[in-house]
CSV table of C-alpha atoms in Angstrom, one decimal:
chain,number,residue,atom,x,y,z
Q,1,MET,CA,14.7,17.5,14.8
Q,2,LYS,CA,15.9,14.2,13.6
Q,3,TYR,CA,19.6,13.2,14.0
Q,4,ILE,CA,21.2,10.8,11.7
Q,5,ILE,CA,23.5,8.5,13.7
Q,6,PRO,CA,26.4,7.1,11.7
Q,7,PHE,CA,25.7,3.5,12.4
Q,8,LEU,CA,26.5,2.3,8.7
Q,9,ILE,CA,25.7,-1.3,9.7
Q,10,LEU,CA,22.1,-0.1,10.3
Q,11,LEU,CA,21.8,2.1,7.3
Q,12,THR,CA,23.4,-0.1,4.5
Q,13,ALA,CA,19.9,-1.8,3.6
Q,14,ALA,CA,18.1,1.5,3.4
Q,15,PHE,CA,20.3,2.9,0.6
Q,16,ALA,CA,19.6,0.1,-1.9
Q,17,GLU,CA,16.7,0.2,-4.1
Q,18,PRO,CA,14.5,-2.8,-3.6
Q,19,THR,CA,14.2,-5.1,-6.6
Q,20,MET,CA,10.4,-4.9,-6.1
Q,21,LEU,CA,7.9,-2.9,-3.8
Q,22,PRO,CA,5.7,-4.5,-1.0
Q,23,HIS,CA,2.5,-4.8,-3.1
Q,24,GLU,CA,4.0,-6.6,-5.9
Q,25,GLU,CA,6.0,-8.8,-3.4
Q,26,HIS,CA,2.9,-9.7,-1.5
Q,27,ASP,CA,1.1,-10.4,-4.5
Q,28,ILE,CA,3.6,-13.1,-5.5
Q,29,GLN,CA,3.9,-14.5,-2.0
Q,30,PHE,CA,0.1,-14.5,-0.9
Q,31,GLY,CA,-1.5,-14.6,-4.1
Q,32,GLN,CA,0.1,-17.9,-5.6
Q,33,SER,CA,-3.0,-20.0,-4.7
Q,34,GLN,CA,-5.1,-17.8,-6.8
Q,35,ARG,CA,-2.8,-17.4,-9.9
Q,36,ASP,CA,-5.0,-19.4,-12.2
Q,37,GLU,CA,-6.7,-16.6,-14.2
Q,38,TYR,CA,-9.9,-16.6,-16.1
Q,39,GLU,CA,-11.2,-13.8,-18.4
Q,40,HIS,CA,-14.6,-12.7,-18.1
Q,41,LYS,CA,-16.7,-9.8,-19.3
Q,42,ALA,CA,-18.7,-8.4,-16.6
Q,43,ILE,CA,-22.2,-6.8,-17.3
Q,44,PRO,CA,-22.5,-3.3,-16.3
Q,45,ARG,CA,-25.4,-2.8,-13.9
Q,46,ALA,CA,-26.9,0.3,-12.4
Q,47,ARG,CA,-25.4,1.9,-9.3
Q,48,SER,CA,-27.0,1.0,-6.0
Q,49,ALA,CA,-29.9,3.3,-5.0
Q,50,VAL,CA,-28.3,3.3,-1.5
Q,51,GLY,CA,-27.1,6.8,-0.6
Q,52,ARG,CA,-23.5,7.2,0.9
Q,53,ARG,CA,-24.8,7.7,4.4
Q,54,ARG,CA,-22.7,6.9,7.5
Q,55,PRO,CA,-25.3,5.5,9.8
Q,56,MET,CA,-23.1,5.0,12.9
Q,57,THR,CA,-20.0,7.2,12.9
Q,58,VAL,CA,-18.8,10.6,11.5
Q,59,LEU,CA,-15.2,10.3,10.4
Q,60,THR,CA,-12.9,13.4,10.7
Q,61,HIS,CA,-10.3,12.2,8.2
Q,62,GLU,CA,-10.2,10.0,5.3
Q,63,VAL,CA,-9.6,6.5,6.4
Q,64,TYR,CA,-8.4,4.4,3.4
Q,65,GLY,CA,-8.0,0.6,3.3
Q,66,PHE,CA,-6.8,-2.0,0.9
Q,67,LEU,CA,-8.5,-5.3,0.4
Q,68,PRO,CA,-6.2,-7.7,-1.5
Q,69,TYR,CA,-7.9,-10.1,-3.8
Q,70,TRP,CA,-6.3,-13.1,-2.0
Q,71,GLU,CA,-8.0,-12.0,1.2
Q,72,TYR,CA,-11.4,-11.5,-0.2
Q,73,ASP,CA,-12.9,-14.8,0.6
Q,74,SER,CA,-11.5,-15.1,4.2
Q,75,TYR,CA,-11.4,-11.4,5.4
Q,76,ARG,CA,-14.1,-8.6,5.2
Q,77,PRO,CA,-13.8,-5.4,7.3
Q,78,PRO,CA,-16.0,-5.9,10.3
Q,79,ARG,CA,-16.7,-2.2,10.5
Q,80,TYR,CA,-17.2,-0.6,7.3
Q,81,ASP,CA,-18.5,2.5,8.9
Q,82,LEU,CA,-15.0,3.1,10.2
Q,83,LEU,CA,-13.6,3.5,6.6
Q,84,SER,CA,-14.2,6.3,4.2
Q,85,ARG,CA,-13.0,4.4,1.3
Q,86,ILE,CA,-11.8,0.9,0.5
Q,87,ALA,CA,-9.7,0.0,-2.6
Q,88,TYR,CA,-10.0,-3.5,-4.2
Q,89,PHE,CA,-6.6,-4.7,-5.0
Q,90,TYR,CA,-6.4,-5.1,-8.1
Q,91,ILE,CA,-6.7,-5.2,-12.0
Q,92,VAL,CA,-3.6,-5.2,-14.1
Q,93,LEU,CA,-3.2,-3.2,-17.3
Q,94,ASN,CA,-0.7,-4.2,-20.1
Q,95,GLU,CA,1.3,-2.0,-22.2
Q,96,PHE,CA,-1.5,-1.2,-24.6
Q,97,GLY,CA,-3.9,-0.1,-21.9
Q,98,ASP,CA,-6.1,-3.1,-22.1
Q,99,VAL,CA,-6.8,-5.2,-18.9
Q,100,SER,CA,-4.6,-8.3,-18.7
Q,101,THR,CA,-5.7,-9.5,-15.4
Q,102,TYR,CA,-9.0,-9.0,-13.5
Q,103,ARG,CA,-8.8,-10.8,-10.3
Q,104,ASP,CA,-12.5,-11.3,-10.1
Q,105,TRP,CA,-13.4,-7.6,-10.4
Q,106,PRO,CA,-16.2,-6.4,-10.1
Q,107,THR,CA,-16.7,-7.8,-6.7
Q,108,TYR,CA,-20.4,-7.1,-6.0
Q,109,GLY,CA,-20.4,-8.5,-2.6
Q,110,LEU,CA,-17.8,-5.8,-1.5
Q,111,ILE,CA,-19.4,-3.0,-3.6
Q,112,ASP,CA,-22.8,-3.7,-2.2
Q,113,THR,CA,-21.8,-4.2,1.5
Q,114,ALA,CA,-19.5,-1.1,1.5
Q,115,HIS,CA,-22.0,1.2,-0.2
Q,116,SER,CA,-24.7,0.1,2.3
Q,117,TRP,CA,-22.4,1.4,5.1
Q,118,GLY,CA,-21.8,4.7,3.3
Q,119,CYS,CA,-18.3,3.5,2.4
Q,120,ASN,CA,-16.8,4.3,-1.1
Q,121,VAL,CA,-15.1,1.8,-3.2
Q,122,ASP,CA,-12.1,2.4,-5.3
Q,123,LEU,CA,-10.6,-0.1,-7.9
Q,124,CYS,CA,-6.9,-0.3,-7.8
Q,125,VAL,CA,-5.2,-0.4,-11.1
Q,126,ALA,CA,-1.8,-1.9,-11.1
Q,127,MET,CA,1.4,-2.3,-13.4
Q,128,PHE,CA,4.4,-4.0,-11.9
Q,129,ASP,CA,6.5,-4.2,-15.3
Q,130,ASP,CA,8.6,-1.1,-15.5
Q,131,ASP,CA,9.2,-1.7,-19.2
Q,132,ALA,CA,5.5,-2.0,-20.1
Q,133,ILE,CA,4.8,1.1,-17.8
Q,134,GLY,CA,7.2,3.0,-20.1
Q,135,THR,CA,5.5,1.9,-23.2
Q,136,LEU,CA,2.2,2.9,-21.9
Q,137,VAL,CA,2.8,6.3,-20.5
Q,138,ASN,CA,5.0,7.3,-23.3
Q,139,THR,CA,2.6,6.4,-26.2
Q,140,PRO,CA,-0.5,8.9,-26.5
Q,141,SER,CA,-2.8,6.4,-28.1
Q,142,TYR,CA,-1.9,3.6,-25.4
Q,143,ARG,CA,-2.6,6.4,-22.8
Q,144,SER,CA,-5.9,7.2,-24.3
Q,145,ASN,CA,-7.0,3.5,-24.5
Q,146,ALA,CA,-5.9,3.1,-20.8
Q,147,CYS,CA,-8.1,5.9,-19.6
Q,148,HIS,CA,-11.0,4.6,-21.6
Q,149,THR,CA,-10.4,1.0,-20.1
Q,150,VAL,CA,-10.0,2.1,-16.6
Q,151,CYS,CA,-13.2,4.2,-16.8
Q,152,GLU,CA,-15.2,1.3,-18.3
Q,153,GLN,CA,-14.0,-0.8,-15.3
Q,154,MET,CA,-14.8,2.0,-12.8
Q,155,ALA,CA,-18.4,2.1,-14.2
Q,156,LEU,CA,-19.0,-1.5,-13.1
Q,157,GLY,CA,-19.4,-0.1,-9.4
Q,158,ALA,CA,-16.4,1.7,-8.2
Q,159,ASP,CA,-16.4,5.1,-6.9
Q,160,GLY,CA,-12.9,6.0,-7.8
Q,161,ILE,CA,-9.5,4.7,-9.1
Q,162,ASN,CA,-6.2,4.1,-7.4
Q,163,ILE,CA,-3.1,3.8,-9.4
Q,164,ASP,CA,-0.2,1.6,-8.3
Q,165,PHE,CA,2.5,1.6,-10.8
Q,166,GLU,CA,5.7,-0.2,-9.6
Q,167,LEU,CA,7.8,1.7,-10.7
Q,168,PRO,CA,8.3,3.9,-13.8
Q,169,HIS,CA,11.9,4.3,-15.0
Q,170,THR,CA,13.4,7.6,-14.3
Q,171,GLY,CA,13.1,8.8,-17.9
Q,172,ASP,CA,9.4,8.0,-18.0
Q,173,HIS,CA,8.2,10.7,-15.4
Q,174,THR,CA,7.0,12.9,-18.0
Q,175,GLY,CA,4.9,10.3,-19.7
Q,176,PHE,CA,3.7,9.2,-16.2
Q,177,TYR,CA,2.5,12.7,-15.3
Q,178,ALA,CA,0.7,12.9,-18.6
Q,179,PHE,CA,-1.0,9.7,-18.0
Q,180,MET,CA,-2.2,10.9,-14.5
Q,181,ARG,CA,-3.5,14.1,-15.8
Q,182,GLU,CA,-5.5,12.5,-18.6
Q,183,LEU,CA,-6.9,9.9,-16.5
Q,184,ALA,CA,-7.9,12.3,-13.7
Q,185,ASP,CA,-9.6,14.3,-16.5
Q,186,SER,CA,-11.4,11.3,-17.9
Q,187,VAL,CA,-12.5,10.2,-14.4
Q,188,HIS,CA,-13.5,13.7,-13.1
Q,189,ASN,CA,-15.5,14.3,-16.2
Q,190,ARG,CA,-17.9,11.6,-15.3
Q,191,GLY,CA,-18.7,13.3,-12.1
Q,192,SER,CA,-16.9,15.5,-9.5
Q,193,GLU,CA,-17.5,13.0,-6.9
Q,194,TYR,CA,-15.3,10.4,-8.4
Q,195,TRP,CA,-11.8,10.0,-6.9
Q,196,VAL,CA,-8.4,9.5,-8.3
Q,197,SER,CA,-5.3,8.7,-6.1
Q,198,VAL,CA,-1.9,7.4,-6.6
Q,199,CYS,CA,0.3,5.1,-4.7
Q,200,LEU,CA,3.8,6.7,-3.7
Q,201,PRO,CA,6.7,4.5,-2.8
Q,202,SER,CA,8.2,5.3,0.5
Q,203,VAL,CA,11.2,6.3,-1.3
Q,204,ASP,CA,11.2,7.9,-4.6
Q,205,TRP,CA,14.0,5.8,-6.0
Q,206,ARG,CA,13.6,6.9,-9.7
Q,207,SER,CA,12.3,10.5,-9.2
Q,208,CYS,CA,9.0,9.8,-10.7
Q,209,PHE,CA,6.6,10.9,-8.0
Q,210,ASP,CA,6.6,14.7,-7.7
Q,211,SER,CA,3.8,15.8,-5.5
Q,212,ASP,CA,3.6,19.2,-7.2
Q,213,SER,CA,3.0,17.4,-10.6
Q,214,LEU,CA,0.6,15.0,-9.3
Q,215,LEU,CA,-1.6,17.0,-6.8
Q,216,PRO,CA,-3.4,19.4,-9.3
Q,217,HIS,CA,-5.0,16.3,-10.8
Q,218,CYS,CA,-5.4,13.8,-8.0
Q,219,ASP,CA,-7.7,13.9,-5.0
Q,220,ALA,CA,-5.1,12.2,-2.8
Q,221,LEU,CA,-1.5,10.8,-2.5
Q,222,PHE,CA,-1.3,7.5,-0.9
Q,223,LEU,CA,2.1,6.9,0.8
Q,224,MET,CA,3.1,3.2,1.0
Q,225,GLY,CA,4.3,3.8,4.5
Q,226,TYR,CA,6.2,0.5,4.6
Q,227,GLY,CA,8.8,-1.5,3.1
Q,228,TYR,CA,11.8,0.6,4.7
Q,229,HIS,CA,13.1,-2.9,5.5
Q,230,TRP,CA,12.0,-5.5,3.2
Q,231,SER,CA,12.5,-9.0,2.3
Q,232,GLY,CA,15.9,-8.6,0.6
Q,233,SER,CA,17.2,-6.2,3.4
Q,234,GLY,CA,20.9,-6.9,4.5
Q,235,GLN,CA,19.9,-6.2,8.0
Q,236,THR,CA,16.9,-6.8,10.2
Q,237,GLY,CA,14.8,-3.9,11.3
Q,238,PRO,CA,11.5,-2.0,11.3
Q,239,VAL,CA,9.2,-2.2,8.4
Q,240,ALA,CA,7.4,1.1,9.1
Q,241,PRO,CA,9.7,3.3,11.3
Q,242,VAL,CA,8.0,6.5,12.2
Q,243,ASP,CA,10.8,8.9,13.4
Q,244,ASP,CA,13.6,6.7,13.8
Q,245,PRO,CA,17.2,8.1,14.7
Q,246,LEU,CA,18.9,4.7,13.5
Q,247,SER,CA,17.1,4.9,10.1
Q,248,TYR,CA,18.0,7.3,7.3
Q,249,TYR,CA,14.5,6.5,5.6
Q,250,ASP,CA,11.4,6.6,7.7
Q,251,ILE,CA,7.9,7.9,7.6
Q,252,GLU,CA,9.0,11.3,8.7
Q,253,TYR,CA,11.4,11.3,5.7
Q,254,SER,CA,8.8,10.4,3.3
Q,255,MET,CA,6.5,13.0,4.4
Q,256,ASN,CA,8.9,15.7,4.4
Q,257,PHE,CA,10.1,14.7,1.0
Q,258,TYR,CA,6.7,14.6,-0.5
Q,259,CYS,CA,4.8,17.3,1.4
Q,260,GLY,CA,7.5,19.5,3.3
Q,261,THR,CA,5.5,21.7,5.7
Q,262,ASP,CA,3.0,22.7,3.1
Q,263,PRO,CA,-0.5,22.3,4.9
Q,264,PHE,CA,-2.3,21.8,1.5
Q,265,LYS,CA,-0.2,19.0,0.6
Q,266,ARG,CA,-0.5,17.5,3.8
Q,267,SER,CA,-4.3,17.7,3.8
Q,268,ARG,CA,-4.3,15.4,0.6
Q,269,PHE,CA,-1.8,13.0,1.9
Q,270,ILE,CA,-2.9,9.6,3.2
Q,271,VAL,CA,-0.2,7.5,5.2
Q,272,GLY,CA,-0.7,3.8,4.6
Q,273,VAL,CA,0.4,1.5,7.7
Q,274,PRO,CA,1.0,-2.3,7.2
Q,275,LEU,CA,-0.9,-5.2,8.3
Q,276,TYR,CA,2.2,-7.4,8.0
Q,277,GLY,CA,5.8,-7.9,9.2
Q,278,TYR,CA,8.9,-9.4,7.9
Q,279,ASP,CA,10.6,-12.5,9.3
Q,280,TRP,CA,14.3,-12.9,8.4
Q,281,PRO,CA,16.9,-15.6,9.1
Q,282,CYS,CA,20.0,-13.6,10.5
Q,283,THR,CA,23.1,-13.8,12.6
Q,284,GLY,CA,22.0,-12.9,16.0
Q,285,THR,CA,19.3,-11.4,18.3
Q,286,GLY,CA,19.8,-7.6,18.1
Q,287,ARG,CA,18.3,-5.1,15.9
Q,288,GLY,CA,20.5,-4.6,12.7
Q,289,ALA,CA,21.8,-8.3,12.5
Q,290,SER,CA,22.9,-9.4,9.3
Q,291,THR,CA,20.4,-11.4,7.4
Q,292,THR,CA,21.5,-14.7,6.0
Q,293,GLY,CA,18.8,-15.1,3.5
Q,294,SER,CA,15.6,-13.6,2.1
Q,295,GLY,CA,12.8,-12.5,4.5
Q,296,SER,CA,9.1,-13.5,4.2
Q,297,ALA,CA,6.3,-11.4,4.8
Q,298,ARG,CA,4.0,-12.3,7.9
Q,299,VAL,CA,0.5,-11.3,8.1
Q,300,TYR,CA,-0.4,-9.4,11.3
Q,301,THR,CA,-2.5,-11.9,13.2
Q,302,ASN,CA,0.4,-14.5,12.7
Q,303,CYS,CA,2.9,-12.1,14.2
Q,304,ILE,CA,0.6,-11.5,17.1
Q,305,SER,CA,0.1,-15.2,17.6
Q,306,ASP,CA,3.7,-15.9,17.5
Q,307,THR,CA,4.6,-13.5,20.3
Q,308,ILE,CA,2.5,-15.8,22.7
Q,309,SER,CA,5.2,-18.5,21.9
Q,310,TYR,CA,8.4,-16.4,21.6
Q,311,GLY,CA,7.7,-13.3,23.7
Q,312,CYS,CA,7.8,-9.7,22.4
Q,313,ASN,CA,10.5,-6.9,22.4
Q,314,TRP,CA,9.8,-3.5,22.0
Q,315,ASP,CA,12.0,-1.1,19.9
Q,316,ASP,CA,11.7,2.7,21.3
Q,317,ASP,CA,13.4,4.1,18.0
Q,318,ALA,CA,11.0,2.7,15.5
Q,319,PRO,CA,8.8,2.4,17.6
Q,320,CYS,CA,7.6,-1.0,17.0
Q,321,PRO,CA,7.5,-4.7,18.4
Q,322,TRP,CA,9.6,-7.5,17.2
Q,323,TYR,CA,10.4,-11.0,18.4
Q,324,VAL,CA,13.4,-13.5,18.1
Q,325,TYR,CA,13.1,-17.2,17.9
Q,326,GLY,CA,15.5,-20.2,16.7
Q,327,SER,CA,19.2,-19.7,15.9
Q,328,TYR,CA,18.3,-17.1,14.5
Q,329,ARG,CA,15.2,-15.5,13.1
Q,330,GLN,CA,13.8,-12.2,13.8
Q,331,CYS,CA,10.3,-10.8,12.8
Q,332,TRP,CA,9.5,-7.1,12.9
Q,333,PHE,CA,6.0,-5.8,12.7
Q,334,CYS,CA,3.9,-2.8,13.4
Q,335,LEU,CA,1.6,-2.3,16.5
Q,336,LEU,CA,-2.0,-1.4,15.5
Q,337,TYR,CA,-3.5,-0.8,19.1
Q,338,THR,CA,-2.7,1.6,21.7
Q,339,SER,CA,-3.7,-0.3,25.1
Q,340,PRO,CA,-2.0,-1.7,27.0
Q,341,SER,CA,1.1,0.9,26.8
Q,342,PRO,CA,3.5,-0.4,24.1
Q,343,ARG,CA,6.3,-0.1,26.8
Q,344,ASP,CA,4.5,-2.6,29.1
Q,345,LEU,CA,4.1,-5.4,26.3
Q,346,SER,CA,4.1,-8.8,27.7
Q,347,THR,CA,3.2,-12.1,26.3
Q,348,SER,CA,0.2,-12.3,28.7
Q,349,ARG,CA,-1.0,-8.9,27.4
Q,350,MET,CA,-0.7,-9.6,23.6
Q,351,PRO,CA,-4.0,-10.4,22.0
Q,352,SER,CA,-4.3,-13.9,20.2
Q,353,SER,CA,-5.8,-12.3,17.2
Q,354,ALA,CA,-6.6,-8.8,15.7
């Protein structure tokens, strides 16, 4: 059982709705160098004849990865056989249901390589303007056009669709559920093998992501299991706490909120873990220090490299690593390997890259 410890200084940041969720924030921070858009009309081509065979591994669970467009040229998964699905992030819809941003979709290099390893490719479809989301989901003709548009883009080589709408207004939940139902029908009518999933915020700030309304139509619900502390947090702390007695909101809270103990819901639930951390200016060297400015996202490899210079602390409650430098900055990130023991971390044992 989790006990809520009344440390108000640690909980203040958790109760405030973020001004934006991590996917939008990282798009702004990391995607700036690729903001110049060009419109293109991709020519559909036949699907690869390569079957979805997994030549090296047999996975017991869905292993789902996101590949942001700004990482496409510099990073590709070295082991596609360890992924069951990879989502290309992203195209963007406008309020009328048309594509406003392509981000170089379709990426045939990704599609062909993933398929050759038996890994499915999903296309992430995003909207980051809550007013535009409301217009789209509450207008039947726009919803219909969006479903047609998304299926057209999926036909360019994707095996499924991931929806990332950040965030519908509270009053738009009925329209959002209608859109997800109509989209799922459109996708599944093209073949039972095509997937539809939806991104869930770590906290359902606006009461728009009811699992009972979404699961009948979605193949999976993807929890954005991060952003519990974010760039605008008032205190430093873990980005993705698991079962943290010092945090009101954590991954355990999110799973219980969306799934409870229902085994069927949990079987359709994918927990996303972050390949990033947050670095804040702050007032001291301890967890929960007041931040003195906005934090910046730090990619995982940079976090690991910095520990060589600054050392590494371990928080037993989150649990996760973090480090301090200067006067003062703190960076909190997630540990993505299990050896050596997290409790025995030292600079000599930390890898220089991941």
